[in-house]
Coordinates of C-alpha atoms (C1' of nucleotides) in Angstrom, one line a residue:
Chain A
M1 CA 36.8 49.1 13.3
N2 CA 35.8 49.7 9.8
E3 CA 36.1 53.3 8.7
I4 CA 35.1 54.4 5.2
T5 CA 38.3 55.3 3.4
V6 CA 38.0 58.4 1.2
C7 CA 40.2 60.1 -1.4
I8 CA 39.5 63.6 -2.7
V9 CA 40.3 64.8 -6.2
D10 CA 39.8 68.6 -6.7
D11 CA 42.0 71.3 -8.1
N12 CA 40.7 73.9 -5.7
R13 CA 43.1 73.8 -2.7
D14 CA 40.6 75.4 -0.3
L15 CA 37.8 73.1 -1.1
R16 CA 40.2 70.1 -0.9
L17 CA 41.3 71.1 2.6
A18 CA 37.8 71.8 3.7
L19 CA 36.5 68.4 2.6
E20 CA 39.6 66.7 4.1
E21 CA 38.9 68.3 7.4
I22 CA 35.2 67.4 7.4
I23 CA 35.9 63.8 6.6
G24 CA 38.9 63.5 9.0
M25 CA 36.9 64.9 11.9
S26 CA 34.0 62.5 11.5
D27 CA 33.8 59.2 13.2
G28 CA 33.7 56.3 10.7
Y29 CA 35.3 58.2 7.9
Q30 CA 39.0 58.5 7.1
C31 CA 40.6 60.6 4.3
I32 CA 43.6 58.7 3.1
G33 CA 44.7 60.9 0.2
T34 CA 44.0 64.1 -1.7
M35 CA 44.9 64.8 -5.3
S36 CA 44.7 67.9 -7.4
T37 CA 45.0 66.6 -11.0
P38 CA 43.7 63.6 -13.0
K39 CA 47.3 62.5 -13.6
E40 CA 48.0 62.4 -9.9
A41 CA 44.7 60.5 -9.3
M42 CA 45.6 58.0 -11.9
E43 CA 48.8 57.2 -10.1
K44 CA 47.7 57.2 -6.5
I45 CA 44.2 55.8 -6.4
P46 CA 45.0 52.4 -7.7
K47 CA 47.6 52.1 -4.9
L48 CA 45.3 53.4 -2.2
C49 CA 42.2 51.6 -3.3
P50 CA 39.9 53.8 -1.2
D51 CA 36.2 52.9 -0.6
V52 CA 35.1 56.2 -2.0
V53 CA 36.5 58.9 -4.2
L54 CA 35.1 62.4 -4.3
M55 CA 35.9 63.6 -7.8
D56 CA 35.4 67.2 -9.0
I57 CA 33.5 66.9 -12.3
N58 CA 35.1 70.0 -13.7
L59 CA 38.8 69.7 -13.2
N60 CA 40.9 72.4 -14.9
S61 CA 43.1 70.1 -16.8
D62 CA 43.5 68.4 -20.2
E63 CA 41.5 65.6 -18.7
S64 CA 38.1 66.0 -17.1
G65 CA 37.0 64.3 -13.9
I66 CA 34.6 62.2 -16.0
D67 CA 37.4 60.9 -18.2
C68 CA 39.4 60.2 -15.0
V69 CA 36.6 58.1 -13.6
R70 CA 36.3 56.2 -16.9
E71 CA 39.9 55.2 -16.8
L72 CA 40.1 54.6 -13.1
K73 CA 36.9 52.6 -12.4
P74 CA 38.0 49.5 -14.3
K75 CA 41.3 49.5 -12.3
V76 CA 39.6 49.8 -8.9
P77 CA 36.2 48.3 -9.5
R78 CA 35.4 48.1 -5.8
T79 CA 35.9 51.8 -5.3
N80 CA 32.8 53.9 -5.6
F81 CA 33.1 57.3 -7.3
M82 CA 31.0 60.3 -6.2
M83 CA 31.1 63.3 -8.5
C84 CA 31.2 66.8 -7.0
T85 CA 29.7 69.6 -8.9
V86 CA 28.7 73.2 -8.3
Y87 CA 25.4 73.2 -10.3
E88 CA 23.0 70.4 -11.3
E89 CA 24.6 69.9 -14.7
D90 CA 22.4 67.1 -15.9
E91 CA 24.3 66.2 -19.0
K92 CA 27.7 66.0 -17.3
I93 CA 26.3 64.1 -14.4
F94 CA 24.6 61.7 -16.8
E95 CA 27.9 61.3 -18.6
A96 CA 29.8 60.7 -15.3
L97 CA 27.3 58.0 -14.3
R98 CA 27.8 56.3 -17.7
A99 CA 31.5 56.5 -17.2
G100 CA 31.4 54.6 -14.0
A101 CA 30.5 57.0 -11.2
S102 CA 27.7 55.8 -8.8
G103 CA 26.4 59.1 -7.5
Y104 CA 27.0 62.8 -7.1
I105 CA 26.7 65.6 -4.6
L106 CA 26.5 69.4 -5.0
K107 CA 29.5 71.2 -3.4
K108 CA 27.2 73.4 -1.4
T109 CA 25.7 70.4 0.4
A110 CA 25.9 70.7 4.1
P111 CA 28.6 68.6 5.7
A112 CA 26.2 66.3 7.6
K113 CA 24.3 65.5 4.4
M114 CA 27.6 65.0 2.5
L115 CA 28.8 62.4 5.0
E116 CA 25.4 60.7 4.8
A117 CA 25.7 60.6 1.0
I118 CA 29.2 59.1 1.2
K119 CA 27.9 56.4 3.6
D120 CA 24.9 55.8 1.3
L121 CA 27.2 55.4 -1.7
H122 CA 29.5 53.0 0.3
E123 CA 26.6 50.9 1.4
G124 CA 25.4 50.3 -2.2
G125 CA 23.2 53.3 -2.8
A126 CA 23.4 55.8 -5.6
P127 CA 22.8 59.3 -4.2
M128 CA 21.3 61.5 -6.9
S129 CA 18.4 63.8 -7.6
S130 CA 15.1 62.4 -8.8
Q131 CA 15.5 64.2 -12.1
I132 CA 18.8 62.5 -12.9
A133 CA 17.4 59.2 -11.8
R134 CA 14.6 59.6 -14.3
K135 CA 17.1 60.2 -17.1
V136 CA 18.9 57.0 -16.1
V137 CA 15.7 55.1 -15.9
F138 CA 14.6 56.2 -19.3
T139 CA 17.8 55.0 -20.9
F140 CA 17.6 51.8 -18.9
Q141 CA 14.1 51.2 -20.2
H142 CA 15.2 51.4 -23.8
T143 CA 18.0 48.9 -23.2
P144 CA 17.9 45.1 -23.8
D145 CA 17.4 42.9 -20.7
P146 CA 20.6 41.0 -20.0
R147 CA 18.6 38.1 -18.6
N148 CA 17.6 37.3 -22.1
Q149 CA 21.0 35.8 -22.6
Q150 CA 19.4 32.4 -22.7
G151 CA 21.8 29.6 -23.1
I152 CA 24.9 31.6 -22.8
D153 CA 25.9 29.8 -19.6
D154 CA 25.7 26.5 -21.4
L155 CA 28.7 27.5 -23.4
S156 CA 32.2 26.5 -22.4
N157 CA 34.7 29.2 -21.6
R158 CA 36.4 28.8 -24.9
E159 CA 33.0 29.0 -26.7
K160 CA 32.2 32.2 -24.8
E161 CA 35.5 33.6 -25.8
I162 CA 34.9 32.9 -29.4
L163 CA 31.4 34.2 -29.3
E164 CA 32.8 37.5 -27.9
L165 CA 35.2 37.8 -30.8
L166 CA 32.4 36.8 -33.2
S167 CA 30.3 39.6 -31.8
K168 CA 33.0 42.1 -32.7
G169 CA 32.6 41.2 -36.3
L170 CA 35.8 39.2 -36.8
M171 CA 36.1 36.6 -39.5
Y172 CA 37.0 33.0 -38.6
K173 CA 40.4 33.7 -40.0
E174 CA 40.9 36.6 -37.6
I175 CA 39.6 34.8 -34.6
A176 CA 42.0 31.9 -35.4
A177 CA 44.9 34.3 -35.5
E178 CA 43.8 36.0 -32.3
L179 CA 43.6 32.7 -30.4
Y180 CA 46.5 30.8 -32.1
I181 CA 44.3 28.0 -33.3
S182 CA 43.3 26.8 -36.7
Q183 CA 40.4 28.4 -38.6
E184 CA 38.8 25.0 -38.8
T185 CA 38.7 24.7 -35.0
V186 CA 37.0 28.1 -34.8
R187 CA 34.5 26.9 -37.3
K188 CA 33.8 23.9 -35.2
H189 CA 33.4 25.9 -32.0
V190 CA 31.0 28.2 -33.8
Y191 CA 29.1 25.2 -35.0
H192 CA 28.7 24.0 -31.4
I193 CA 27.8 27.5 -30.2
Y194 CA 25.0 27.6 -32.8
E195 CA 23.8 24.2 -31.7
K196 CA 23.7 25.2 -28.0
L197 CA 22.0 28.5 -28.6
H198 CA 19.6 27.1 -31.2
V199 CA 20.5 29.7 -33.9
N200 CA 22.1 29.3 -37.2
N201 CA 23.9 32.5 -38.0
R202 CA 26.3 35.0 -36.5
V203 CA 23.8 37.9 -36.1
A204 CA 21.4 35.7 -34.2
A205 CA 24.2 34.4 -31.9
V206 CA 25.5 37.9 -31.3
N207 CA 22.0 39.2 -30.5
R208 CA 21.7 36.5 -27.9
F209 CA 25.1 37.4 -26.6
F210 CA 23.9 40.9 -26.1
G211 CA 20.6 39.8 -24.6
R212 CA 18.4 40.9 -27.5
E213 CA 15.4 38.8 -28.6
A214 CA 16.1 36.0 -31.0
L215 CA 13.9 36.7 -33.9
Chain B
M1 CA -5.7 75.7 -13.6
N2 CA -3.6 72.6 -14.2
E3 CA -4.3 69.8 -11.7
I4 CA -2.4 66.6 -11.9
T5 CA -4.9 63.9 -13.0
V6 CA -4.4 60.6 -11.2
C7 CA -5.8 57.0 -11.6
I8 CA -5.5 54.3 -9.0
V9 CA -5.2 50.6 -9.7
D10 CA -5.4 48.4 -6.6
D11 CA -7.5 45.4 -5.7
N12 CA -7.7 46.4 -2.0
R13 CA -10.9 48.4 -1.7
D14 CA -10.0 50.2 1.5
L15 CA -6.6 51.3 0.2
R16 CA -8.2 52.5 -3.0
L17 CA -10.7 54.6 -1.2
A18 CA -8.1 56.0 1.1
L19 CA -5.8 57.0 -1.7
E20 CA -8.7 58.5 -3.6
E21 CA -9.6 60.6 -0.7
I22 CA -6.1 61.8 -0.1
I23 CA -5.7 62.8 -3.7
G24 CA -9.2 64.3 -4.1
M25 CA -8.8 66.5 -1.0
S26 CA -5.5 68.0 -2.1
D27 CA -5.2 71.1 -4.1
G28 CA -3.5 70.5 -7.5
Y29 CA -4.5 66.8 -7.6
Q30 CA -7.5 65.2 -9.1
C31 CA -8.4 61.5 -9.0
I32 CA -10.2 60.8 -12.3
G33 CA -10.6 57.0 -11.9
T34 CA -10.0 53.9 -9.8
M35 CA -9.7 50.4 -11.0
S36 CA -9.4 47.1 -9.2
T37 CA -8.1 44.7 -11.9
P38 CA -5.5 44.9 -14.7
K39 CA -8.3 44.1 -17.1
E40 CA -10.3 47.1 -16.0
A41 CA -7.1 49.3 -16.1
M42 CA -6.4 48.1 -19.7
E43 CA -9.8 49.4 -20.8
K44 CA -10.1 52.6 -18.9
I45 CA -6.7 54.1 -18.7
P46 CA -6.2 54.6 -22.5
K47 CA -9.5 56.5 -22.5
L48 CA -8.7 58.6 -19.4
C49 CA -5.1 59.4 -20.2
P50 CA -4.2 60.5 -16.7
D51 CA -1.0 62.3 -15.9
V52 CA -0.1 59.7 -13.3
V53 CA -1.2 56.1 -12.5
L54 CA -0.7 54.6 -9.0
M55 CA -0.3 50.9 -9.7
D56 CA -0.2 48.2 -7.1
I57 CA 2.7 46.0 -7.9
N58 CA 1.1 42.8 -6.5
L59 CA -2.4 42.6 -7.9
N60 CA -4.2 39.4 -7.1
S61 CA -5.0 38.5 -10.6
D62 CA -3.8 36.5 -13.5
E63 CA -1.8 39.5 -14.6
S64 CA 0.6 41.4 -12.3
G65 CA 0.8 45.2 -12.0
I66 CA 4.1 45.0 -13.7
D67 CA 2.7 43.3 -16.8
C68 CA -0.1 45.8 -16.8
V69 CA 2.4 48.6 -17.0
R70 CA 4.3 46.8 -19.7
E71 CA 1.1 46.7 -21.9
L72 CA -0.3 50.1 -21.0
K73 CA 2.8 52.3 -21.2
P74 CA 3.2 52.1 -25.0
K75 CA -0.5 53.0 -25.3
V76 CA -0.3 56.1 -23.1
P77 CA 3.4 57.1 -23.4
R78 CA 2.7 60.5 -21.7
T79 CA 1.3 58.9 -18.6
N80 CA 3.7 58.3 -15.8
F81 CA 3.4 55.1 -13.8
M82 CA 4.2 54.9 -10.1
M83 CA 4.3 51.5 -8.5
C84 CA 2.9 51.0 -5.0
T85 CA 4.4 48.4 -2.9
V86 CA 4.3 47.3 0.7
Y87 CA 7.9 46.3 1.1
E88 CA 11.1 47.3 -0.7
E89 CA 11.0 44.4 -3.1
D90 CA 14.1 45.3 -5.1
E91 CA 13.7 42.7 -7.8
K92 CA 10.0 43.5 -8.5
I93 CA 10.6 47.3 -8.5
F94 CA 13.5 46.8 -10.8
E95 CA 11.3 44.8 -13.1
A96 CA 8.6 47.4 -13.0
L97 CA 11.0 50.1 -14.0
R98 CA 12.2 48.1 -16.9
A99 CA 8.6 47.5 -17.9
G100 CA 8.0 51.2 -18.1
A101 CA 7.2 52.6 -14.7
S102 CA 9.1 55.7 -13.7
G103 CA 9.1 55.5 -9.9
Y104 CA 7.6 53.8 -6.8
I105 CA 6.3 54.5 -3.3
L106 CA 5.8 52.4 -0.3
K107 CA 2.2 52.1 0.8
K108 CA 3.1 53.2 4.3
T109 CA 4.4 56.5 3.0
A110 CA 2.8 59.5 4.7
P111 CA 0.2 61.3 2.6
A112 CA 2.2 64.5 2.3
K113 CA 5.2 62.6 1.0
M114 CA 3.1 60.6 -1.3
L115 CA 1.6 63.7 -2.9
E116 CA 5.1 65.1 -3.2
A117 CA 6.3 62.0 -4.9
I118 CA 3.4 62.2 -7.4
K119 CA 4.3 65.8 -8.1
D120 CA 7.9 64.9 -8.6
L121 CA 7.0 62.1 -10.9
H122 CA 4.8 64.3 -12.9
E123 CA 7.5 67.0 -13.2
G124 CA 10.0 64.5 -14.7
G125 CA 11.5 63.0 -11.6
A126 CA 11.8 59.3 -10.8
P127 CA 11.1 58.9 -7.1
M128 CA 12.9 55.9 -5.7
S129 CA 15.4 54.8 -3.0
S130 CA 19.1 55.2 -3.5
Q131 CA 19.5 51.4 -3.5
I132 CA 17.2 50.9 -6.4
A133 CA 18.8 53.9 -8.2
R134 CA 22.1 52.1 -7.8
K135 CA 20.8 49.0 -9.5
V136 CA 19.5 51.0 -12.3
V137 CA 22.8 52.9 -12.7
F138 CA 24.7 49.7 -12.7
T139 CA 22.7 48.3 -15.6
F140 CA 22.9 51.6 -17.4
Q141 CA 26.7 51.6 -17.1
H142 CA 26.9 48.2 -18.8
T143 CA 24.8 49.4 -21.7
P144 CA 26.0 50.8 -25.0
D145 CA 25.8 54.5 -25.6
P146 CA 23.2 55.3 -28.3
R147 CA 25.2 58.3 -29.3
N148 CA 27.7 55.9 -30.8
Q149 CA 25.4 55.3 -33.7
Q150 CA 27.8 57.2 -35.9
G151 CA 26.7 57.4 -39.5
I152 CA 23.2 55.9 -39.0
D153 CA 21.6 59.2 -39.9
D154 CA 23.4 59.3 -43.3
L155 CA 21.4 56.3 -44.3
S156 CA 18.2 56.7 -46.3
N157 CA 14.9 55.5 -44.8
R158 CA 15.0 52.4 -46.9
E159 CA 18.5 51.6 -45.9
K160 CA 17.6 52.1 -42.2
E161 CA 14.7 49.7 -42.7
I162 CA 17.0 47.1 -44.2
L163 CA 19.6 47.6 -41.6
E164 CA 16.9 46.9 -39.0
L165 CA 15.9 43.6 -40.6
L166 CA 19.6 42.8 -41.1
S167 CA 20.1 43.3 -37.4
K168 CA 17.4 40.7 -36.6
G169 CA 19.5 38.1 -38.4
L170 CA 17.4 37.8 -41.5
M171 CA 19.0 36.6 -44.8
Y172 CA 18.9 38.6 -48.0
K173 CA 16.2 36.3 -49.2
E174 CA 14.1 36.8 -46.2
I175 CA 14.5 40.6 -46.2
A176 CA 13.5 40.6 -49.9
A177 CA 10.4 38.6 -49.2
E178 CA 9.5 40.9 -46.3
L179 CA 9.9 44.1 -48.4
Y180 CA 8.6 42.7 -51.7
I181 CA 11.7 43.6 -53.6
S182 CA 14.3 41.4 -55.2
Q183 CA 17.2 39.8 -53.3
E184 CA 19.6 41.6 -55.6
T185 CA 18.2 45.0 -54.5
V186 CA 18.6 44.1 -50.9
R187 CA 22.2 43.1 -51.7
K188 CA 22.8 46.5 -53.3
H189 CA 21.2 48.4 -50.4
V190 CA 23.4 46.5 -48.0
Y191 CA 26.4 47.3 -50.2
H192 CA 25.6 51.0 -49.8
I193 CA 25.0 50.7 -46.1
Y194 CA 28.4 49.2 -45.6
E195 CA 29.9 52.0 -47.7
K196 CA 28.2 54.7 -45.6
L197 CA 29.1 53.1 -42.3
H198 CA 32.6 52.2 -43.3
V199 CA 32.2 48.5 -42.4
N200 CA 32.3 45.4 -44.4
N201 CA 30.2 42.8 -42.7
R202 CA 26.8 42.3 -41.1
V203 CA 28.0 42.1 -37.5
A204 CA 29.9 45.3 -37.7
A205 CA 26.9 47.1 -39.3
V206 CA 24.6 45.7 -36.6
N207 CA 26.9 46.8 -33.9
R208 CA 26.9 50.3 -35.2
F209 CA 23.1 50.1 -35.4
F210 CA 22.9 49.2 -31.7
G211 CA 25.5 51.8 -30.8
R212 CA 28.3 49.5 -29.9
E213 CA 31.9 50.3 -30.7
A214 CA 33.0 49.6 -34.2
L215 CA 35.9 47.2 -33.8
Chain C
dA1 C1' 41.8 4.9 -13.8
dT2 C1' 38.3 5.3 -16.9
dG3 C1' 34.8 7.6 -19.3
dA4 C1' 32.8 12.2 -20.7
dA5 C1' 33.3 16.5 -22.3
dA6 C1' 36.2 20.1 -24.4
dA7 C1' 39.6 21.6 -27.5
dT8 C1' 42.1 20.8 -31.3
dA9 C1' 42.5 19.7 -36.4
dC10 C1' 41.3 18.4 -41.3
dC11 C1' 38.1 17.5 -45.1
dA12 C1' 34.3 18.1 -48.5
dC13 C1' 30.5 20.2 -49.7
dT14 C1' 26.5 23.8 -50.0
dA15 C1' 24.7 28.2 -49.0
dA16 C1' 25.1 32.8 -48.2
dA17 C1' 27.5 37.1 -48.1
dG18 C1' 30.3 40.5 -50.2
dT19 C1' 32.3 43.1 -54.5
dG20 C1' 31.6 45.8 -58.2
dG21 C1' 29.8 46.6 -62.6
dT22 C1' 25.6 48.2 -65.6
dA23 C1' 20.9 50.1 -66.2
dT24 C1' 16.1 52.0 -65.6
dT25 C1' 12.8 54.7 -63.1
dG26 C1' 10.8 58.5 -60.5
dG27 C1' 11.2 62.3 -57.5
dA28 C1' 13.5 66.3 -55.7
dT29 C1' 16.3 70.3 -56.3
dG30 C1' 19.0 73.6 -58.4
Chain D
dC1 C1' 15.0 71.7 -67.8
dA2 C1' 19.0 69.3 -66.3
dT3 C1' 20.8 66.8 -62.9
dC4 C1' 21.5 64.2 -58.8
dC5 C1' 20.1 60.6 -55.9
dA6 C1' 17.3 56.9 -54.1
dA7 C1' 15.3 52.7 -55.3
dT8 C1' 14.8 49.1 -58.1
dA9 C1' 16.9 45.1 -60.8
dC10 C1' 20.2 41.8 -63.0
dC11 C1' 24.8 39.7 -63.6
dA12 C1' 29.4 37.6 -62.7
dC13 C1' 32.6 36.6 -59.6
dT14 C1' 35.3 35.8 -55.0
dT15 C1' 35.2 35.1 -50.3
dT16 C1' 33.3 33.7 -46.2
dA17 C1' 30.0 31.2 -43.5
dG18 C1' 27.5 27.1 -42.3
dT19 C1' 26.9 21.7 -42.2
dG20 C1' 28.4 17.6 -40.9
dG21 C1' 31.6 14.0 -40.9
dT22 C1' 36.1 11.8 -38.7
dA23 C1' 39.9 11.8 -35.4
dT24 C1' 43.4 13.0 -31.7
dT25 C1' 44.7 15.0 -27.3
dT26 C1' 43.8 17.1 -23.0
dT27 C1' 41.3 17.8 -18.9
dC28 C1' 38.4 16.8 -15.3
dA29 C1' 35.3 14.5 -12.4
dT30 C1' 33.6 10.1 -10.8

DNA sequence: ATGAAAATACCACTAAAGTGGTATTGGATG
DNA sequence: CATCCAATACCACTTTAGTGGTATTTTCAT
């Protein structure tokens, strides 16, 4: 059967044990590891690859829970991170979501609701208050639409690679060095990229790359 | 006392009347207008400036409820738009949020919950399902952080203006024409912009402008 | 296996961007 | 009032970008 595997990262021993027990006792959930520091989490979580990580947002450490998520998420992209916090600290929660977390719960939440939130998270939801959702929506609204990336898929892989470097502001010379090819080849690739995207300069190409409107 | 003023846009007469009655009967809520077409909404809503608009997502018209929000929101930025939909049509809801709506409700929602959602919306929340929230969060995570706009505020207004045009991919010549100044002046402004932002080419400057990482 | 597309490379040329200097004006600020 | 700065303008020069041509090799699908 498919239990939801969970790890807990919290420097408070009592809370850690309490959470572990709640999860361990519940059907359909399994606690496969607990950690008390970001360092420990950085080591163990990539090996355990849990479905869900409950991460204290305020770890007493040189590294916050938020930073820990930022570093871990790319390494275990299929793991969902749920932040645990005592108060509704909007700014920190917002930060954590940006860093790669997908939801949060208050520590005072009742066990049943907590398990429900974990399930929700695991099934593709993002448990959060309506207020936080609004902040996220606001940012989202003022963001370019990635579907405006017209023509990007017509590019070959090499061309996409070059466009990416181009978009970082590198010169032909630098791109050539980076890819171990001649500057003239880069130039030619760029020439084709422009043709395919119907643009005629770097900035326009980069804007397309980032899904911003052409002119 | 401060009642929440509401407008309803829906082409179904029965539903419109039902909603109007629910809202009208409830303490703290006031329905100040109903409209059945996007056209009508475009005319009346800017005059009424309601706190909240309930907008049917699937209007039977040449213009959808989503497009209607897209056009109206900039005109009445302090009005919050709530989409009304029969099913959980993820894609459409997502679209509507991008277009400027701040939440949605299902039409089958019980009156009490509906009023609660309207209140939540008006108080700065964004009522939506956890699944939709997750989609929004995902997009948000893959978006640059506007706080990375380091150095932009050191620019003079003119310089910001020029950076904006630069970021659209215009040439010096075009910017000069746009602003009725000489190309050499543009060149000089850009020179100063680069100095202030510690960059040395357009793409890097544009990346800074859009809050993306320097190198 | 053969033809198409992609990746590589080089060349010649034009256009645009970037560097850095000088200089004038008008407004703000001490 | 003196001074600083933003905005304007012009110049000379170097570097980089963009256009468009040819040509070879690899890769991949028909």
